[in-house]
mmCIF file of C-alpha atoms in Angstrom:
data_model
loop_
_atom_site.group_PDB
_atom_site.id
_atom_site.type_symbol
_atom_site.label_atom_id
_atom_site.label_comp_id
_atom_site.label_asym_id
_atom_site.label_seq_id
_atom_site.Cartn_x
_atom_site.Cartn_y
_atom_site.Cartn_z
ATOM 1 C CA MET A 1 22.287 171.485 -231.008
ATOM 2 C CA ASN A 2 25.064 168.989 -230.540
ATOM 3 C CA ASP A 3 25.603 166.424 -233.289
ATOM 4 C CA ARG A 4 25.923 163.778 -230.576
ATOM 5 C CA TYR A 5 22.191 163.986 -229.969
ATOM 6 C CA GLU A 6 19.843 161.744 -231.908
ATOM 7 C CA MET A 7 16.427 163.009 -232.932
ATOM 8 C CA VAL A 8 13.612 160.577 -232.338
ATOM 9 C CA VAL A 9 9.854 160.797 -232.649
ATOM 10 C CA CYS A 10 7.807 159.092 -229.958
ATOM 11 C CA GLN A 11 4.519 157.371 -230.719
ATOM 12 C CA SER A 12 2.797 160.428 -229.252
ATOM 13 C CA GLY A 13 4.381 162.469 -232.058
ATOM 14 C CA GLN A 14 6.544 164.483 -229.691
ATOM 15 C CA LEU A 15 10.060 165.124 -230.951
ATOM 16 C CA GLU A 16 12.766 164.359 -228.431
ATOM 17 C CA LEU A 17 16.537 164.420 -228.290
ATOM 18 C CA ARG A 18 18.415 161.444 -226.932
ATOM 19 C CA ASP A 19 22.020 161.497 -225.787
ATOM 20 C CA PRO A 20 23.726 158.308 -227.068
ATOM 21 C CA ASP A 21 25.944 158.349 -223.973
ATOM 22 C CA ASP A 22 22.881 158.649 -221.717
ATOM 23 C CA PRO A 23 20.118 156.393 -223.088
ATOM 24 C CA ASP A 24 18.036 157.095 -219.990
ATOM 25 C CA CYS A 25 18.195 160.846 -220.550
ATOM 26 C CA TRP A 26 15.453 162.221 -222.793
ATOM 27 C CA ILE A 27 15.097 165.897 -223.671
ATOM 28 C CA ALA A 28 11.727 166.942 -225.049
ATOM 29 C CA THR A 29 11.654 169.943 -227.367
ATOM 30 C CA ASP A 30 9.262 172.810 -226.694
ATOM 31 C CA SER A 31 8.300 173.323 -230.333
ATOM 32 C CA PRO A 32 6.174 170.840 -232.301
ATOM 33 C CA VAL A 33 7.851 169.498 -235.413
ATOM 34 C CA GLU A 34 6.327 168.037 -238.537
ATOM 35 C CA LEU A 35 8.308 165.455 -240.471
ATOM 36 C CA GLU A 36 7.950 164.737 -244.180
ATOM 37 C CA ARG A 37 8.714 161.295 -245.587
#
């Protein structure tokens, strides 16, 4: 994974990668991810 990508969690709980240079480009991951706070 490229460090340029930002990991974000949508309200649906699906983890996606966003390219800072392409705010309109969203890449959804295939595997579900659980985050701990």
